[in-house]
C-alpha positions as a LaTeX table, in Angstrom:
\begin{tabular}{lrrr}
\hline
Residue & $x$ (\AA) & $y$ (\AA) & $z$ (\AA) \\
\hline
Unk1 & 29.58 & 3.45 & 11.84 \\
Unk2 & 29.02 & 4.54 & 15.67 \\
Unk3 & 27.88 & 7.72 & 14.47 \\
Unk4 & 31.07 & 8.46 & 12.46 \\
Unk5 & 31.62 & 7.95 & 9.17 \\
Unk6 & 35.52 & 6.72 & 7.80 \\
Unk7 & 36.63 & 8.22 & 4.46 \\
Unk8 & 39.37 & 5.41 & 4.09 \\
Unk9 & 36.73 & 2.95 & 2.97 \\
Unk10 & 34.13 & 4.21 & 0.92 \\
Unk11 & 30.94 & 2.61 & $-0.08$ \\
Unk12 & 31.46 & 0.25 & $-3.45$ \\
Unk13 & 27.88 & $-1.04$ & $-3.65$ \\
Unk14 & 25.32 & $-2.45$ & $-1.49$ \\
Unk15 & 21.92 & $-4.61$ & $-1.35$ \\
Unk16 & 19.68 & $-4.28$ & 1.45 \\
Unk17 & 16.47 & $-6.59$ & 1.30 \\
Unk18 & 13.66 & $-5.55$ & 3.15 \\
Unk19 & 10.00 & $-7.10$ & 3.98 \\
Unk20 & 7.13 & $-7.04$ & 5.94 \\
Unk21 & 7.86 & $-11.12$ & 6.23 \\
Unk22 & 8.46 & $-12.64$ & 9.39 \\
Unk23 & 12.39 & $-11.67$ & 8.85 \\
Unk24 & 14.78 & $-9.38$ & 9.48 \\
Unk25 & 16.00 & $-6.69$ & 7.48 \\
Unk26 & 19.53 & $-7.49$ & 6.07 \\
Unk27 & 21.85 & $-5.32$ & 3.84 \\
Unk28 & 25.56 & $-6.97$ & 2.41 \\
Unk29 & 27.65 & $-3.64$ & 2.10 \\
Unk30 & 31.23 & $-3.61$ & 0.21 \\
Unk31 & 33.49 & $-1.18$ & 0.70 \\
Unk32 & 36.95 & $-0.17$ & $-0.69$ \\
Unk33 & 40.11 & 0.49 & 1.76 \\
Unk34 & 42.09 & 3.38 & 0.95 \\
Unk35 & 45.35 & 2.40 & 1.94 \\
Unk36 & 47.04 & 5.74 & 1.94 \\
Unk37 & 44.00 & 7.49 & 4.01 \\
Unk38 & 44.11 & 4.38 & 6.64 \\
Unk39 & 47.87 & 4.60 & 7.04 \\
Unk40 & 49.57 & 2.53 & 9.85 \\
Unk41 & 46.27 & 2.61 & 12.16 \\
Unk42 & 44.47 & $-0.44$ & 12.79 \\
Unk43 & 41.32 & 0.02 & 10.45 \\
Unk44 & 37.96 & 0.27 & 12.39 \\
Unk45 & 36.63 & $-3.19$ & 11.07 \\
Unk46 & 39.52 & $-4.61$ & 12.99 \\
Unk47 & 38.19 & $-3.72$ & 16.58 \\
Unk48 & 41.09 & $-5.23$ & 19.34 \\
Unk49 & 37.69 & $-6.56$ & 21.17 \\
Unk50 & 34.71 & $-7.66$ & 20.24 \\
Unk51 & 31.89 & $-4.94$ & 20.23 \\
Unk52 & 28.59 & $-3.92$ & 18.46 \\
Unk53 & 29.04 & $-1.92$ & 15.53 \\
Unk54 & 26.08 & 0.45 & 14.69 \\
Unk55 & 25.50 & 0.66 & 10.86 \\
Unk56 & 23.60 & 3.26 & 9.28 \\
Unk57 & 23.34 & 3.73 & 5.23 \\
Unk58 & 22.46 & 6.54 & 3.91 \\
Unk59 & 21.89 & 8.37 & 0.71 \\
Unk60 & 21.39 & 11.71 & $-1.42$ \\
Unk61 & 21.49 & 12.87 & $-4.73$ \\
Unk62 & 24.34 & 14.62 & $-6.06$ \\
Unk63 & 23.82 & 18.03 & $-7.76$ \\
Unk64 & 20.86 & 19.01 & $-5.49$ \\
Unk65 & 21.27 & 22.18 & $-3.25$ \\
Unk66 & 20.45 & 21.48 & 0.17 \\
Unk67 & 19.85 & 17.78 & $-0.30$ \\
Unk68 & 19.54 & 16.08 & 2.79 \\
Unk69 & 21.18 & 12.18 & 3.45 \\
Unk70 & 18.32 & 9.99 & 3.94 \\
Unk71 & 18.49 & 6.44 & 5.71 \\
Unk72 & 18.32 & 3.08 & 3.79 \\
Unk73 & 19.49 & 0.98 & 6.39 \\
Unk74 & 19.91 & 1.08 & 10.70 \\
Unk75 & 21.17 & $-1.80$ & 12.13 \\
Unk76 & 24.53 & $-4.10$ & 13.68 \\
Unk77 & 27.21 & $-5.64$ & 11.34 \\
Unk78 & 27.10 & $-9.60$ & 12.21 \\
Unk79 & 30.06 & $-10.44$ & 10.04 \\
Unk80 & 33.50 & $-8.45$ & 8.65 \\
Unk81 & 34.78 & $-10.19$ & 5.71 \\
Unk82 & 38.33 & $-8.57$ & 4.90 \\
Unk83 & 39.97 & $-9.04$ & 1.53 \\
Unk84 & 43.74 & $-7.58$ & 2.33 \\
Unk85 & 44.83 & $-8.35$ & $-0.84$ \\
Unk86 & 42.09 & $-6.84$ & $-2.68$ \\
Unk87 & 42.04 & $-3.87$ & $-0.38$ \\
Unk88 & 38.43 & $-4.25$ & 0.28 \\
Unk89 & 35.81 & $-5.71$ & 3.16 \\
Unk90 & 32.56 & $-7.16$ & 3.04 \\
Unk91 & 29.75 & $-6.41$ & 5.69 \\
Unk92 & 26.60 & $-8.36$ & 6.68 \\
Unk93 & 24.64 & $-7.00$ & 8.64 \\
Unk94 & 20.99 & $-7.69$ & 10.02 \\
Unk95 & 18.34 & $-4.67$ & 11.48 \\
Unk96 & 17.86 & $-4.75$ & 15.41 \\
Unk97 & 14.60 & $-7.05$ & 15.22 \\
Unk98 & 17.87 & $-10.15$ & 14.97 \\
Unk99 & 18.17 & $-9.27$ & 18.59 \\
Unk100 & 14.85 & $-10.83$ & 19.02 \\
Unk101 & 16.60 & $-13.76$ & 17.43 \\
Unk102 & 19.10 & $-14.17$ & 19.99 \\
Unk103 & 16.99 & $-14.51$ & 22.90 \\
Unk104 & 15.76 & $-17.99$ & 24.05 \\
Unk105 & 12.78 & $-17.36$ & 25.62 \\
Unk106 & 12.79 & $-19.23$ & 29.02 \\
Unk107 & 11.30 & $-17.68$ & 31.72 \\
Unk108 & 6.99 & $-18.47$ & 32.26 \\
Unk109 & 4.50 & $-15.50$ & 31.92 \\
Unk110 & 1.21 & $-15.52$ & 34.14 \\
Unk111 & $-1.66$ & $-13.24$ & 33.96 \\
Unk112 & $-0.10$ & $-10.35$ & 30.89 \\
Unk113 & $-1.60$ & $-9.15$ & 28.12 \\
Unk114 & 0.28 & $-9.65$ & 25.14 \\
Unk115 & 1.26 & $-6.19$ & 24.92 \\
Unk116 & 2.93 & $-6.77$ & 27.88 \\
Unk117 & 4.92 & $-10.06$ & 27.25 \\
Unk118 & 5.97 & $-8.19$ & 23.70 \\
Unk119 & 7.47 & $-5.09$ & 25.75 \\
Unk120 & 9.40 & $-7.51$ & 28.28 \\
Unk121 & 10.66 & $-9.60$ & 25.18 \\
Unk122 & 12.34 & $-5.87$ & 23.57 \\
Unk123 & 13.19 & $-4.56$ & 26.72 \\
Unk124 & 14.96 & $-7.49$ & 27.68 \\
Unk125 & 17.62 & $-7.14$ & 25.05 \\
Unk126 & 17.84 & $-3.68$ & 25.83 \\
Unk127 & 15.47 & $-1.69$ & 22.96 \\
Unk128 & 12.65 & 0.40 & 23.19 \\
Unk129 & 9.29 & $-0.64$ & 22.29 \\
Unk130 & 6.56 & 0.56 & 20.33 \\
Unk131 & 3.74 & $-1.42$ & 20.85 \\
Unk132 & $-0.34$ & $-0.27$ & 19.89 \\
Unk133 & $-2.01$ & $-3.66$ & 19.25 \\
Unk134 & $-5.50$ & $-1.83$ & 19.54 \\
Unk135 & $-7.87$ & $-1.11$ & 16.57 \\
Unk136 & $-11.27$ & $-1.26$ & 16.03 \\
Unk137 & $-11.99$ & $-3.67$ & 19.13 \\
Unk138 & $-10.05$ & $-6.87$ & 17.02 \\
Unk139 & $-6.77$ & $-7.19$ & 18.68 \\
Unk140 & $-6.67$ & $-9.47$ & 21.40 \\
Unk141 & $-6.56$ & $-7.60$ & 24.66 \\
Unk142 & $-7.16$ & $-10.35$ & 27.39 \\
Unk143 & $-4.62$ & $-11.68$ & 29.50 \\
Unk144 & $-2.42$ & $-14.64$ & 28.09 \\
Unk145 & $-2.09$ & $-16.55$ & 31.14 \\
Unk146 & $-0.98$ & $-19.80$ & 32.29 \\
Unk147 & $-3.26$ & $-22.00$ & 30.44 \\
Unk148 & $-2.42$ & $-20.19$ & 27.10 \\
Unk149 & 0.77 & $-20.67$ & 27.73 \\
Unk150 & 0.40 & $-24.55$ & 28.66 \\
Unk151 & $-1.46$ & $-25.46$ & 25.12 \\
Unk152 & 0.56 & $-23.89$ & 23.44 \\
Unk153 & 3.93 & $-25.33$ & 24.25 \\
Unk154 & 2.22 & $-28.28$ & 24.14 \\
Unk155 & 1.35 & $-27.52$ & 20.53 \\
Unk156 & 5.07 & $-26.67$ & 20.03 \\
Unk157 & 6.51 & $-29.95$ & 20.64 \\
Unk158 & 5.21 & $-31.03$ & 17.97 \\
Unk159 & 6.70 & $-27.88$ & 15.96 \\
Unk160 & 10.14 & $-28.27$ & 17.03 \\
Unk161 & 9.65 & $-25.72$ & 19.94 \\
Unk162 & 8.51 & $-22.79$ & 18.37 \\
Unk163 & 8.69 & $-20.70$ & 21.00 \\
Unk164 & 12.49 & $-21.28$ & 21.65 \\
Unk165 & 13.07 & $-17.40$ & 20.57 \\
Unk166 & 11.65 & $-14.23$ & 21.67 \\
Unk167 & 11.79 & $-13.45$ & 17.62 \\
Unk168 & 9.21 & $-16.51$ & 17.08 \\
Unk169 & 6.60 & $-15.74$ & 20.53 \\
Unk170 & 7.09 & $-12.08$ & 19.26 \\
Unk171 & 5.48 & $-12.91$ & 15.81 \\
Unk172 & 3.20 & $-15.45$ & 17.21 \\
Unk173 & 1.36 & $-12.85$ & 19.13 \\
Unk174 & 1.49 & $-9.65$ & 16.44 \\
Unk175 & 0.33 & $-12.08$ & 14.28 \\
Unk176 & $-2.63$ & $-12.94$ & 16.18 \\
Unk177 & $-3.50$ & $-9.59$ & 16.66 \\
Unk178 & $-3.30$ & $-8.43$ & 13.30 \\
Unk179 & $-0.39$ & $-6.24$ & 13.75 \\
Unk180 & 3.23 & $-5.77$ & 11.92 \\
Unk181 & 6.11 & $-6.27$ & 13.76 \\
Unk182 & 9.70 & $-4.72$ & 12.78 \\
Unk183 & 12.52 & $-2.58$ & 13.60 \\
Unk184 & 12.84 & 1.26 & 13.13 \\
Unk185 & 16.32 & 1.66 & 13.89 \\
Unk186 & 16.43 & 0.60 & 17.91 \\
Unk187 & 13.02 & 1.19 & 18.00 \\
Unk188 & 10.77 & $-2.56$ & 18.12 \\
Unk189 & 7.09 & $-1.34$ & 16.23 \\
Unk190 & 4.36 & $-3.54$ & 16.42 \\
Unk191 & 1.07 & $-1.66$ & 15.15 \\
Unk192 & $-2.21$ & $-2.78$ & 13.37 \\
Unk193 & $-1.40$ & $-4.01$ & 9.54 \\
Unk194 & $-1.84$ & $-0.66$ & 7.24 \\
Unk195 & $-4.70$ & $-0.62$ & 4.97 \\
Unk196 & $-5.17$ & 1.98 & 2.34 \\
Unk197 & $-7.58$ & 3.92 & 3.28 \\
Unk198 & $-5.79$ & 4.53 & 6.74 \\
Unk199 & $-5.12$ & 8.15 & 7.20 \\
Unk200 & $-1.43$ & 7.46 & 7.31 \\
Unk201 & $-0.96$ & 5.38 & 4.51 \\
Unk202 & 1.80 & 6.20 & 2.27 \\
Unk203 & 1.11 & 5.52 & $-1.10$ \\
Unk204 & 3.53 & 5.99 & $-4.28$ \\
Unk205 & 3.38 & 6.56 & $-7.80$ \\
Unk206 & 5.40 & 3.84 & $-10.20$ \\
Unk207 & 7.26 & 5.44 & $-12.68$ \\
Unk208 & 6.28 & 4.41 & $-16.53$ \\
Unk209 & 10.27 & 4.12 & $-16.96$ \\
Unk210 & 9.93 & 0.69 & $-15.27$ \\
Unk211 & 12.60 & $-2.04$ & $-16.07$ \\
Unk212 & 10.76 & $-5.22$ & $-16.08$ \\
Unk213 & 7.65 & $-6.76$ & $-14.58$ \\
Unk214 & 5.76 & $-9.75$ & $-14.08$ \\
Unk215 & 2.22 & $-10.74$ & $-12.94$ \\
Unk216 & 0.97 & $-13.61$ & $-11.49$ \\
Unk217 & $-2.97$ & $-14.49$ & $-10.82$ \\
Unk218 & $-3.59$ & $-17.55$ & $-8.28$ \\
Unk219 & $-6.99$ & $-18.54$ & $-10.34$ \\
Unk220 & $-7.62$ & $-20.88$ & $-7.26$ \\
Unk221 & $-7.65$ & $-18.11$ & $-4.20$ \\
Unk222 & $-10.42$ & $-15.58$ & $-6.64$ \\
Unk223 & $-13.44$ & $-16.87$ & $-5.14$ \\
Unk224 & $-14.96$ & $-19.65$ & $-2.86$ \\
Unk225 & $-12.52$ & $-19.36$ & $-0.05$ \\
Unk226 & $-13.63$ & $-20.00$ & 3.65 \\
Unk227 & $-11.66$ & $-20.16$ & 7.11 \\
Unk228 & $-12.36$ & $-22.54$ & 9.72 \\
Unk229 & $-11.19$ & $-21.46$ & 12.92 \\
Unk230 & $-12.05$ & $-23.52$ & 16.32 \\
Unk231 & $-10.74$ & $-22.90$ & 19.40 \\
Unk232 & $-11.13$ & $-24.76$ & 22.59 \\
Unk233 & $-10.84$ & $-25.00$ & 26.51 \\
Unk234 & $-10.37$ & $-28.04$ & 28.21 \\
Unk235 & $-10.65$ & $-27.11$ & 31.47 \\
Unk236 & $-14.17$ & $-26.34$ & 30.85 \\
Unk237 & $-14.64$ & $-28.99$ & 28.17 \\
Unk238 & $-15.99$ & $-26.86$ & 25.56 \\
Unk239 & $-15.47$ & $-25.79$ & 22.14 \\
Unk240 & $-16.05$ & $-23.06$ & 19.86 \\
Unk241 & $-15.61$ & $-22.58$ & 15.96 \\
Unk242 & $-16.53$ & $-19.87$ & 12.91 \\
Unk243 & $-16.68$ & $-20.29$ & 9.48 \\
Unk244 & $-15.66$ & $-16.74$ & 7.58 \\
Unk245 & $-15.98$ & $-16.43$ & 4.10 \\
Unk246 & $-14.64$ & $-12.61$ & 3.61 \\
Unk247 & $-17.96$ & $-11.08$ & 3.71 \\
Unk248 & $-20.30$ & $-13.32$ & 6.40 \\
Unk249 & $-19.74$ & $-15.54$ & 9.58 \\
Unk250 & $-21.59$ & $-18.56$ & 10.28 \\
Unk251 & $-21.35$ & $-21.53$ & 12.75 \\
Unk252 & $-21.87$ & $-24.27$ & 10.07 \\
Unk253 & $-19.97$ & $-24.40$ & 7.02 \\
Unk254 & $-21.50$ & $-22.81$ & 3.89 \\
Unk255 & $-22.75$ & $-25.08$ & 1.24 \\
Unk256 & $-21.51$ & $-24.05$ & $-1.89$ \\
Unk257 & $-18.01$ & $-24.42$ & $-0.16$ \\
Unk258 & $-14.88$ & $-24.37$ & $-2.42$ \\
Unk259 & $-11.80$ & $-24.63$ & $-0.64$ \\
Unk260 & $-11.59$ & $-24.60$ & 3.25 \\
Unk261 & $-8.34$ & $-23.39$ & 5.12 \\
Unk262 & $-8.73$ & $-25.05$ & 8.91 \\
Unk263 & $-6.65$ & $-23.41$ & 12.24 \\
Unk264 & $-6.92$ & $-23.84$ & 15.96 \\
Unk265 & $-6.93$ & $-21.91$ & 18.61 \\
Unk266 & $-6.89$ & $-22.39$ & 22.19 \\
Unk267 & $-9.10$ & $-20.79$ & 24.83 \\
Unk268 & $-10.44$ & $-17.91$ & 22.75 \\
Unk269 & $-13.49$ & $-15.58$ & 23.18 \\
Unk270 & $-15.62$ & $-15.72$ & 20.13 \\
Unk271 & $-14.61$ & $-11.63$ & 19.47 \\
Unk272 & $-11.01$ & $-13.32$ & 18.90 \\
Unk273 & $-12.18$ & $-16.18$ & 17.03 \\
Unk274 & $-13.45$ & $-13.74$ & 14.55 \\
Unk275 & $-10.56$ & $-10.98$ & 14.14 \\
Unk276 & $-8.12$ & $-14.56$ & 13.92 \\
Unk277 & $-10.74$ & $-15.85$ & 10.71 \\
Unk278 & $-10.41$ & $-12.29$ & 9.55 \\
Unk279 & $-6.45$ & $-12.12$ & 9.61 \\
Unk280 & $-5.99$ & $-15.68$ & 8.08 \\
Unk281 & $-8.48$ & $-14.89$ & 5.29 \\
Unk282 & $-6.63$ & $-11.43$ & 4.22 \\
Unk283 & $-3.40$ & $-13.11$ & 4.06 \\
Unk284 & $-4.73$ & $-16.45$ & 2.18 \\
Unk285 & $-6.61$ & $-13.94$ & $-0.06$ \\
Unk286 & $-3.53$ & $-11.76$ & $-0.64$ \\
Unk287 & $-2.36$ & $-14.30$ & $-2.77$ \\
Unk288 & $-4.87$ & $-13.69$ & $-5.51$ \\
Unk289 & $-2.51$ & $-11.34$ & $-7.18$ \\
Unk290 & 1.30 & $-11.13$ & $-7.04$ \\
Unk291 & 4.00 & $-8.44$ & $-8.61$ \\
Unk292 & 7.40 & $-7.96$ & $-9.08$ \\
Unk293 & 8.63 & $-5.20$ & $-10.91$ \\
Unk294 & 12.09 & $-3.67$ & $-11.16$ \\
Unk295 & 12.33 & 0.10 & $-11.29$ \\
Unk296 & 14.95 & 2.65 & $-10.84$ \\
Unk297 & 15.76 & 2.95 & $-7.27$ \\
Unk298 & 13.76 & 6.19 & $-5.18$ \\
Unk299 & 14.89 & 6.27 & $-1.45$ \\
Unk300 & 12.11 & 6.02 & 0.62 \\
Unk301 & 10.08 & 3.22 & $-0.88$ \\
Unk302 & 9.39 & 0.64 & 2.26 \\
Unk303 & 7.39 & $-2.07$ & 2.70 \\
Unk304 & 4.09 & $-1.55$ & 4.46 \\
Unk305 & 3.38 & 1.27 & 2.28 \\
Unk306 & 1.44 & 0.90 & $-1.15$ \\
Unk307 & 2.57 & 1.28 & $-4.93$ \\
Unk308 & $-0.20$ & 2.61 & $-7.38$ \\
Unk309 & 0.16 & 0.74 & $-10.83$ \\
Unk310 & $-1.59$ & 3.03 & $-14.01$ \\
Unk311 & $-3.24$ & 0.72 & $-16.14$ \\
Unk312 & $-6.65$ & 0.63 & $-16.34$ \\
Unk313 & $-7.19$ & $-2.00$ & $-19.01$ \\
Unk314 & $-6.13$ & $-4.97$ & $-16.64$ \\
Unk315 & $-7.08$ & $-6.11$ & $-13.69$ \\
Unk316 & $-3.61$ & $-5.13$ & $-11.48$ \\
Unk317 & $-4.64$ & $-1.48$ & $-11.81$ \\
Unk318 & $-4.82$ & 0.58 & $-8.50$ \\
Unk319 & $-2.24$ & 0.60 & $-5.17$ \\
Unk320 & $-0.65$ & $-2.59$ & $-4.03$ \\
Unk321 & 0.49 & $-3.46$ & $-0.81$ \\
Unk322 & 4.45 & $-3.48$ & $-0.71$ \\
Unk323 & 5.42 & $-6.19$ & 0.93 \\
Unk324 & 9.76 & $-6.42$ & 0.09 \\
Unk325 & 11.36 & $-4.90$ & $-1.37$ \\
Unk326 & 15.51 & $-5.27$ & $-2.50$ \\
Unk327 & 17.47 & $-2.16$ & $-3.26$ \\
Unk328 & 20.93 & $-2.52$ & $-5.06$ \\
Unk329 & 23.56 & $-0.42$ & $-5.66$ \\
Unk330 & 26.52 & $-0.24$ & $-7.73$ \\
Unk331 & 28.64 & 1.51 & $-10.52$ \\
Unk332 & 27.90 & $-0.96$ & $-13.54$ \\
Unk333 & 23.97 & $-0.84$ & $-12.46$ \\
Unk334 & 23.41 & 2.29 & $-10.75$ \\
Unk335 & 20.64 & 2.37 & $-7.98$ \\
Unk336 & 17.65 & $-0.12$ & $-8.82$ \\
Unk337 & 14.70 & $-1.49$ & $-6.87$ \\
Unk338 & 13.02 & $-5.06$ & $-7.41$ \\
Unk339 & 9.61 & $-4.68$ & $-5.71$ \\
Unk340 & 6.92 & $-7.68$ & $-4.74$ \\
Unk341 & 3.48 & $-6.44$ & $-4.28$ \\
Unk342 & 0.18 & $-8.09$ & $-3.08$ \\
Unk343 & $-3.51$ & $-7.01$ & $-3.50$ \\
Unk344 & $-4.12$ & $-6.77$ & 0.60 \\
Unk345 & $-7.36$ & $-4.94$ & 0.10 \\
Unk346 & $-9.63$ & $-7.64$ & 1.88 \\
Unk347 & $-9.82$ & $-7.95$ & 5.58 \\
Unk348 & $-7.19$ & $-6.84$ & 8.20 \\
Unk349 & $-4.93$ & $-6.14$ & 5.15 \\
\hline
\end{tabular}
């Protein structure tokens, strides 16, 4: 906590959910109060004026020479629940994207890329960013200038002003650009969705000495699935649209159409038109196959990485995209994992 760690109240157990969702990271931590460690002092969860409390929880196997701690969680406690009769407090705490969360976005931008409007967003709340929206010529890299800005709060009025947080204009644009955004520790990442052939993709083995799982197959998003994505510009009065079916672009909509998913866009160049099609499509198409699975807990399991399933008689076989992921601790369970996973192998994803 801070940087230093308080023997008077020991870790009880712990979940920390984690996802590559539009969310933040959020671990609920109990811990036990050791009244004759604490003594008369005032206990550290008791702070005589508000300030941020730095949480970091981390772990390492017992038994093992040389074992270094390794980091589950890194962010700020949002809420102290003390039991003094039971001798024990609750934490809730939230990763440092929440900051995000806390900033009403008010100011106007004119003539920035969104790189740049994403680096003043995490800068103003006083983290460092870690932006590379770049890859392969998709990501948007033209300015996002007035009239951007105009249609879409426009738009948002009619979404309950979306853009009322940094957290939801942050999103909007990684989104758009194909990228993930999250926190590593005070560190605000936004970089191009991981695929797995990417030279830096991480990708685990599941243990056989899995707990339970379950597979679901959306029958409906196998095959026939197009996106319709038109953008316009009405200062110049004209339009422009794609229709992407995974494989092919066209301008008119393919005949032997099954199921059409339709989004707009406004004041786009064609090159954006298509990496926005292309995005939309790999996360509609994600949904063909979905896991969860429960295994014994391994530290360093994340989302963004992949999980390689061994079964070659079904379908499910191969690496999965990890997209959450809930780790759980305690003394009844012991350390556990419950695990959703995604086929992202179309597309950006």
């Amino acid at each position: 906590m801070n940087g230093t760690v308080f023997p008077e109240t020991p870790v009880t157990c712990f979940r920390i959910e984690a996802s590559r969702f539009e969310r933040c990271d959020a671990a609920e931590i109990h811990l036990a109060v050791d009244r004759n460690i604490l003594g008369d002092k005032r206990p550290w969860f008791d702070p005589e004026q508000d300030v941020r409390l730095d949480i970091q929880l981390q772990m390492r196997q017992q038994g093992v020479d040389n074992q270094a701690w390794q980091k589950l969680f890194h962010g700020v406690v949002g809420h102290v629940v003390w039991h003094p009769d039971e001798a024990s407090v609750v934490l809730e705490c939230r990763d440092y994207l929440s900051f995000l969360l806390d900033l009403r976005v008010q100011q106007s931008w004119l003539n920035q890329t969104p790189e740049e409007i994403l680096k003043s967003l995490i800068e103003a709340v006083g983290l460092t960013p870690d932006i590379a929206f770049a890859r392969d010529g998709d990501a948007q890299s033209g300015m996002t200038g007035q009239f951007w800005q105009i249609e879409h709060k426009r738009l948002a009025a009619f979404a309950q002003h979306r853009f009322q947080t940094a957290f939801d204009l942050g999103f909007f644009l990684a989104r758009e650009a194909g990228c993930d955004l999250y926190a590593s520790g005070k560190r605000i990442v936004c970089r191009p969705v991981i695929r797995k052939n990417d030279e830096n993709t991480v990708i685990h083995e599941a243990d056989e000495n899995f707990i339970t799982r379950i597979f679901r197959r959306n029958l409906a998003a196998t095959e026939n699935i197009v996106v319709h994505v038109a953008s316009w510009d009405s200062r110049q009065r004209s339009r422009s649209e794609i229709f992407y079916d995974g494989a092919d672009f066209s301008s008119t909509a393919p005949s032997d159409t099954g199921t059409i998913h339709s989004f707009r866009v406004p004041g786009r160049r064609m090159d954006d038109i298509k990496a926005v099609a292309r995005g939309k499509y790999a996360r509609i198409a994600a949904h063909r196959l979905d896991v969860s699975m429960t295994m014994p807990g391994r530290v360093g399991i994340q989302p963004r990485q992949f999980l390689r399933l061994r079964d070659e008689r079904h379908s499910w076989s191969g690496a999965l995209s990890i997209d959450a992921v809930i780790s759980s601790c305690s003394v009844e369970a012991g350390f556990l994992q419950d695990f959703v996973l995604r086929d992202r192998s179309l597309g950006l994803e």
